[in-house]
Amino acid sequence: MSYPSMAVEPQPDAPRPDQRARVADLYPRLAAQLRRIVATNLRAPDWLYEEACQTAWEALLRHSDQVRQGSELSWLSTPATRSALRALRRERAYARVDFGIDHIGAGGQTKLAAATPRPAPDQACELRERIASVSRLPDRAQRILLLHGFGYDYAEIAQATGCSPRTVTRQITRARRRLSIAATPED
């Protein structure tokens, strides 16, 4: 009886040892500078800077063979800043939707939005109807609209759903059109 080989095959996207060594050499020298660059570019909570910088270092691990030696810091600052912006957009969208938070400032301080009065019964009924009209959209349109509502841009939605950016644009346009038709009162 033969047993399968226990040798671990390297993952196709896994960084090679030379890439790991290069990044391990760069990290102590550039980590603090990268964090300062991202913090200078954005006003956000401290945890967001760390997350964005780690995302950039992971990207460097995957693409270090494409980055010229000596230009690593400028290369790292681009994905770190973009990652921070995406996370900040998502965080602000979640805060507004989930907790009624109006603003997330530097250091993570938040300001609560002014308390909104409960809607009148007829307004509450209209809001329920609008939510129900979203649930009548096709599944793909619902998914794309939800991601858009959470602050993802069209390219990120396309990547997450496997659609082209043009399809995402069309789906959002059609969903908005269907929702506006459903919202118009019938005479």
PDB file of C-alpha atoms in Angstrom, residues 130-143 145 171-172 174-179:
ATOM      1  CA  ARG A 130     -38.978  51.106   0.112  1.00  0.00           C
ATOM      2  CA  ILE A 131     -37.087  48.359   1.933  1.00  0.00           C
ATOM      3  CA  ALA A 132     -39.505  45.801   0.508  1.00  0.00           C
ATOM      4  CA  SER A 133     -38.916  47.180  -2.997  1.00  0.00           C
ATOM      5  CA  VAL A 134     -35.170  46.555  -2.572  1.00  0.00           C
ATOM      6  CA  SER A 135     -35.905  42.948  -1.642  1.00  0.00           C
ATOM      7  CA  ARG A 136     -37.820  42.569  -4.924  1.00  0.00           C
ATOM      8  CA  LEU A 137     -34.701  43.387  -6.947  1.00  0.00           C
ATOM      9  CA  PRO A 138     -32.752  40.468  -8.452  1.00  0.00           C
ATOM     10  CA  ASP A 139     -30.169  38.916  -6.117  1.00  0.00           C
ATOM     11  CA  ARG A 140     -27.183  40.255  -8.038  1.00  0.00           C
ATOM     12  CA  ALA A 141     -28.581  43.795  -8.020  1.00  0.00           C
ATOM     13  CA  GLN A 142     -29.286  43.544  -4.278  1.00  0.00           C
ATOM     14  CA  ARG A 143     -25.722  42.378  -3.592  1.00  0.00           C
ATOM     15  CA  LEU A 145     -26.435  47.807  -4.241  1.00  0.00           C
ATOM     16  CA  GLN A 171     -26.672  47.044 -12.280  1.00  0.00           C
ATOM     17  CA  ILE A 172     -26.613  50.096  -9.997  1.00  0.00           C
ATOM     18  CA  ARG A 174     -30.982  49.722 -13.288  1.00  0.00           C
ATOM     19  CA  ALA A 175     -31.565  49.187  -9.563  1.00  0.00           C
ATOM     20  CA  ARG A 176     -31.881  52.931  -8.984  1.00  0.00           C
ATOM     21  CA  ARG A 177     -34.293  53.197 -11.906  1.00  0.00           C
ATOM     22  CA  ARG A 178     -36.423  50.304 -10.601  1.00  0.00           C
ATOM     23  CA  LEU A 179     -36.447  51.768  -7.107  1.00  0.00           C
TER      24      LEU A 179
END
